[in-house]
Short mmCIF file of C-alpha atoms and ligand atoms in Angstrom, two decimals:
data_model
loop_
_atom_site.label_atom_id
_atom_site.label_comp_id
_atom_site.label_asym_id
_atom_site.label_seq_id
_atom_site.Cartn_x
_atom_site.Cartn_y
_atom_site.Cartn_z
CA UNK A 1 81.73 -3.04 294.84
CA UNK A 2 82.97 0.33 296.04
CA UNK A 3 86.45 0.62 297.64
CA UNK A 4 85.93 1.36 301.36
CA UNK A 5 87.82 4.65 301.13
CA UNK A 6 85.25 5.90 298.60
CA UNK A 7 82.27 5.27 300.91
CA UNK A 8 80.70 8.54 302.11
CA UNK A 9 78.01 7.19 304.43
CA UNK A 10 78.52 4.25 306.80
CA UNK A 11 75.33 2.70 308.20
CA UNK A 12 76.35 0.90 311.36
CA UNK A 13 74.77 -1.76 313.46
CA UNK A 14 75.61 -1.20 317.14
CA UNK A 15 75.99 -4.23 319.41
CA UNK A 16 78.60 -6.61 317.98
CA UNK A 17 79.77 -3.99 315.48
CA UNK A 18 80.97 -0.89 317.38
CA UNK A 19 80.37 -2.12 320.94
CA UNK A 20 79.96 -5.29 322.94
CA UNK A 21 77.53 -4.36 325.71
CA UNK A 22 79.13 -1.47 327.60
CA UNK A 23 82.56 -1.77 325.95
CA UNK A 24 83.60 -0.18 322.65
CA UNK A 25 85.12 -2.58 320.13
CA UNK A 26 88.86 -2.09 319.66
CA UNK A 27 89.42 0.47 316.90
CA UNK A 28 85.79 1.67 316.79
CA UNK A 29 86.55 5.13 318.21
CA UNK A 30 89.42 5.66 315.78
CA UNK A 31 87.20 4.48 312.93
CA UNK A 32 84.36 6.89 313.80
CA UNK A 33 86.74 9.81 314.39
CA UNK A 34 88.39 9.19 311.01
CA UNK A 35 85.04 9.09 309.22
CA UNK A 36 84.20 12.51 310.66
CA UNK A 37 87.67 13.94 310.08
CA UNK A 38 87.41 12.97 306.40
CA UNK A 39 84.06 14.80 306.09
CA UNK A 40 82.09 11.56 305.74
CA UNK A 41 79.09 10.44 307.80
CA UNK A 42 77.95 7.52 309.92
CA UNK A 43 74.49 6.61 311.17
CA UNK A 44 73.75 3.94 313.77
CA UNK A 45 70.81 1.76 312.73
CA UNK A 46 68.62 -0.15 315.15
CA UNK A 47 65.57 -2.32 314.66
CA UNK A 48 64.40 -1.53 318.20
CA UNK A 49 61.31 0.68 317.94
CA UNK A 50 60.51 0.74 321.67
CA UNK A 51 63.15 3.39 322.42
CA UNK A 52 63.72 6.69 320.69
CA UNK A 53 66.80 8.23 319.11
CA UNK A 54 67.75 10.18 322.27
CA UNK A 55 68.17 6.94 324.23
CA UNK A 56 70.70 5.74 321.67
CA UNK A 57 72.48 9.10 321.49
CA UNK A 58 73.10 8.79 325.22
CA UNK A 59 74.20 5.17 324.94
CA UNK A 60 76.69 5.87 322.14
CA UNK A 61 78.09 8.93 323.97
CA UNK A 62 78.64 6.82 327.09
CA UNK A 63 80.78 4.53 324.94
CA UNK A 64 82.92 7.54 324.01
CA UNK A 65 81.56 7.91 320.45
CA UNK A 66 80.55 11.22 318.90
CA UNK A 67 76.78 10.98 318.43
CA UNK A 68 74.02 13.50 317.74
CA UNK A 69 70.42 12.84 316.77
CA UNK A 70 71.31 12.76 313.09
CA UNK A 71 73.70 9.86 313.81
CA UNK A 72 70.87 7.55 314.95
CA UNK A 73 68.10 5.93 312.96
CA UNK A 74 65.53 3.53 314.44
CA UNK A 75 62.98 1.33 312.66
CA UNK A 76 60.34 3.59 314.23
CA UNK A 77 61.83 6.62 312.46
CA UNK A 78 61.93 4.62 309.21
CA UNK A 79 58.24 3.78 309.65
CA UNK A 80 57.37 7.44 310.29
CA UNK A 81 59.26 8.70 307.25
CA UNK A 82 57.98 5.86 305.07
CA UNK A 83 54.33 6.47 305.97
CA UNK A 84 54.71 10.23 305.58
CA UNK A 85 56.19 9.84 302.13
CA UNK A 86 54.38 6.78 300.72
CA UNK A 87 50.98 7.12 302.41
CA UNK A 88 50.55 10.81 303.26
CA UNK A 89 46.76 10.47 303.72
CA UNK A 90 46.91 7.42 306.00
CA UNK A 91 45.15 7.53 309.36
CA UNK A 92 47.33 5.35 311.49
CA UNK A 93 46.71 3.37 314.65
CA UNK A 94 50.09 2.79 316.32
CA UNK A 95 50.36 -0.31 318.47
CA UNK A 96 53.62 0.73 320.06
CA UNK A 97 55.18 2.65 322.93
CA UNK A 98 54.23 6.29 323.64
CA UNK A 99 57.73 7.09 322.43
CA UNK A 100 56.97 5.50 319.03
CA UNK A 101 53.66 7.37 318.77
CA UNK A 102 55.49 10.68 319.39
CA UNK A 103 58.18 9.80 316.88
CA UNK A 104 55.75 8.88 314.09
CA UNK A 105 53.64 11.96 314.79
CA UNK A 106 56.72 14.19 314.63
CA UNK A 107 57.07 13.21 310.96
CA UNK A 108 53.58 14.53 310.26
CA UNK A 109 51.77 11.18 310.20
CA UNK A 110 48.12 11.34 311.30
CA UNK A 111 47.80 9.12 314.37
CA UNK A 112 44.39 7.91 315.62
CA UNK A 113 45.04 7.36 319.34
CA UNK A 114 42.27 4.86 320.09
CA UNK A 115 41.97 3.44 316.58
CA UNK A 116 38.72 5.25 315.71
CA UNK A 117 38.74 6.16 312.00
CA UNK A 118 42.09 4.46 311.35
CA UNK A 119 42.75 2.80 307.97
CA UNK A 120 46.32 1.68 308.70
CA UNK A 121 47.95 -0.25 311.55
CA UNK A 122 51.59 0.23 312.53
CA UNK A 123 52.83 -2.44 314.91
CA UNK A 124 56.01 -1.76 316.90
CA UNK A 125 57.98 -3.46 319.62
CA UNK A 126 55.31 -2.47 322.11
CA UNK A 127 56.67 -2.84 325.63
CA UNK A 128 53.45 -1.16 326.84
CA UNK A 129 51.11 -3.64 325.13
CA UNK A 130 47.79 -4.38 326.82
CA UNK A 131 44.62 -6.27 325.97
CA UNK A 132 42.74 -3.18 324.81
CA UNK A 133 45.40 -2.50 322.16
CA UNK A 134 45.35 -6.16 321.08
CA UNK A 135 41.60 -5.91 320.60
CA UNK A 136 41.88 -2.67 318.61
CA UNK A 137 44.52 -4.11 316.26
CA UNK A 138 42.41 -7.23 315.61
CA UNK A 139 39.29 -5.13 314.90
CA UNK A 140 41.20 -2.94 312.41
CA UNK A 141 42.92 -5.87 310.67
CA UNK A 142 39.63 -7.76 310.38
CA UNK A 143 38.17 -4.59 308.86
CA UNK A 144 40.85 -4.60 306.12
CA UNK A 145 43.25 -1.90 307.40
CA UNK A 146 46.69 -1.67 305.74
CA UNK A 147 49.26 -3.29 307.94
CA UNK A 148 52.92 -2.43 308.65
CA UNK A 149 55.34 -3.40 311.39
CA UNK A 150 58.62 -1.84 312.45
CA UNK A 151 60.76 -4.99 312.73
CA UNK A 152 60.55 -8.76 312.32
CA UNK A 153 62.80 -9.76 315.25
CA UNK A 154 61.19 -12.59 317.21
CA UNK A 155 62.95 -11.86 320.48
CA UNK A 156 64.75 -8.98 322.18
CA UNK A 157 67.80 -9.88 324.30
CA UNK A 158 67.72 -8.63 327.90
CA UNK A 159 70.18 -8.83 330.79
CA UNK A 160 71.26 -12.23 332.06
CA UNK A 161 71.24 -13.86 328.61
CA UNK A 162 67.44 -14.00 328.58
CA UNK A 163 64.90 -12.91 325.96
CA UNK A 164 61.51 -11.23 325.66
CA UNK A 165 59.08 -11.54 322.71
CA UNK A 166 59.74 -8.76 320.15
CA UNK A 167 57.66 -7.31 317.34
CA UNK A 168 57.92 -10.43 315.11
CA UNK A 169 56.35 -12.52 317.88
CA UNK A 170 53.55 -9.99 318.32
CA UNK A 171 52.93 -10.19 314.56
CA UNK A 172 52.64 -14.00 314.84
CA UNK A 173 50.12 -13.59 317.64
CA UNK A 174 47.97 -11.25 315.50
CA UNK A 175 48.33 -13.58 312.52
CA UNK A 176 46.92 -16.46 314.57
CA UNK A 177 43.78 -14.40 315.17
CA UNK A 178 43.40 -12.50 311.89
CA UNK A 179 45.44 -14.37 309.21
CA UNK A 180 47.08 -11.06 308.34
CA UNK A 181 50.86 -10.51 307.92
CA UNK A 182 52.38 -7.00 308.08
CA UNK A 183 54.99 -5.54 305.80
CA UNK A 184 58.06 -5.28 308.04
CA UNK A 185 59.97 -2.00 307.50
CA UNK A 186 63.10 -2.63 309.65
CA UNK A 187 66.18 -4.68 308.77
CA UNK A 188 66.47 -6.80 306.56
CA UNK A 189 63.88 -4.93 304.44
CA UNK A 190 65.56 -2.26 302.32
CA UNK A 191 63.18 0.50 303.50
CA UNK A 192 65.54 1.90 306.16
CA UNK A 193 68.31 2.39 303.62
CA UNK A 194 65.94 3.79 300.97
CA UNK A 195 64.57 6.30 303.45
CA UNK A 196 68.07 7.34 304.62
CA UNK A 197 69.34 7.66 301.03
CA UNK A 198 66.42 9.93 300.19
CA UNK A 199 66.86 11.92 303.42
CA UNK A 200 70.65 12.42 303.10
CA UNK A 201 70.93 12.58 299.32
CA UNK A 202 73.96 10.25 299.37
CA UNK A 203 73.97 7.98 296.27
CA UNK A 204 73.64 4.22 296.87
CA UNK A 205 77.12 3.47 295.48
CA UNK A 206 78.65 5.63 298.22
CA UNK A 207 76.75 3.95 301.09
CA UNK A 208 77.94 0.91 303.07
CA UNK A 209 75.94 -1.18 305.53
CA UNK A 210 78.18 -2.63 308.26
CA UNK A 211 77.06 -5.21 310.80
CA UNK A 212 77.74 -8.47 312.63
CA UNK A 213 74.54 -10.33 311.68
CA UNK A 214 74.56 -11.78 308.20
CA UNK A 215 70.80 -12.40 307.92
CA UNK A 216 69.79 -8.94 309.08
CA UNK A 217 72.59 -6.36 308.71
CA UNK A 218 74.34 -7.74 305.64
CA UNK A 219 71.08 -8.80 304.01
CA UNK A 220 69.70 -5.27 304.39
CA UNK A 221 72.69 -3.94 302.47
CA UNK A 222 72.35 -6.61 299.79
CA UNK A 223 68.60 -5.98 299.46
CA UNK A 224 69.15 -2.24 299.04
CA UNK A 225 72.02 -2.66 296.58
CA UNK A 226 74.63 -0.83 298.70
CA UNK A 227 78.09 -2.08 299.70
CA UNK A 228 77.73 -4.68 302.47
CA UNK A 229 80.33 -5.35 305.16
CA UNK A 230 80.23 -8.26 307.59
CA UNK A 231 82.34 -7.83 310.73
CA UNK A 232 83.27 -10.96 312.67
CA UNK A 233 83.39 -9.09 316.00
CA UNK A 234 79.87 -10.14 317.05
CA UNK A 235 77.42 -12.91 316.32
CA UNK A 236 78.43 -14.33 312.92
CA UNK A 237 81.51 -16.57 312.65
CA UNK A 238 83.63 -17.08 309.53
CA UNK A 239 82.10 -20.58 309.33
CA UNK A 240 78.51 -19.15 309.44
CA UNK A 241 79.50 -16.81 306.64
CA UNK A 242 80.86 -19.65 304.46
CA UNK A 243 77.61 -21.60 304.93
CA UNK A 244 75.34 -18.62 304.23
CA UNK A 245 73.68 -17.84 300.91
CA UNK A 246 74.02 -14.12 301.74
CA UNK A 247 77.26 -12.80 300.21
CA UNK A 248 78.80 -9.71 301.83
CA UNK A 249 81.06 -7.52 299.67
CA UNK A 250 83.62 -7.43 302.49
CA UNK A 251 84.26 -9.79 305.40
CA UNK A 252 86.42 -8.09 308.05
CA UNK A 253 87.55 -8.98 311.56
CA UNK A 254 86.16 -5.68 312.88
CA UNK A 255 85.60 -2.01 312.02
CA UNK A 256 89.29 -1.49 312.86
CA UNK A 257 90.03 -2.82 309.36
CA UNK A 258 87.79 -0.13 307.84
CA UNK A 259 89.78 2.44 309.82
CA UNK A 260 92.96 0.97 308.35
CA UNK A 261 91.53 1.12 304.82
CA UNK A 262 90.48 4.76 305.32
CA UNK A 263 93.89 5.86 306.57
CA UNK A 264 96.03 3.71 304.24
CA UNK A 265 96.38 6.28 301.46
CA UNK A 266 97.79 8.91 303.81
CA UNK A 267 100.65 6.63 304.91
MG1 MG B 1 74.58 -6.57 316.04
#
């Protein structure tokens, strides 16, 4: 377990970790400013593959946080980098938003727009899903195409405390028809952290994954073998943590305590 002041790259969940809806969490700005002032880095991680990095840059800036494109990483970007690196010859049909198609293509992945000639399917949180795409995915999976998905979340929260089916639910729908399961590349799979470590060159022992969900955020860190930090400022309670078989390296009230750990030595 690495002391927090020796961490060089903080991978941060967003909602419940640095913000609650439209409000920054107390101490989050100071924490992020200190990370930058000390020459360290932070990257916001999201499993949502329906929106692109620019949407999140804007959202984080509205909260008063410093954020450029290199401070945001989506499961769609992870999928693009993963496919580019691990399957450079793949011909990919993307069942996802136009934004995801653009993102994956930008990494140099060969995308087959209508599925013709594809040998690989990438399923995303497709908020533009229609019956033609459903048919194409089933045809390719029945034909033996390799199969990946951006994230396993069953639902996506929307305004008013309601939910919509997310990528994990779409995967269940396709499984009912084809008996195929994808490899999910988003949290809690370690792929996002592996891809970021390779991209940034920061060694695993100097990376921390910080989040409010024990079964996704903390588990991602545990799976990748980096320092894991649970913050109790969002979904998980101290009682949930005690009952869980996932063991974070640190359990903190909020990121404010990381800020305190980072500034302690200069007191
Ligand atoms: Mg969260």
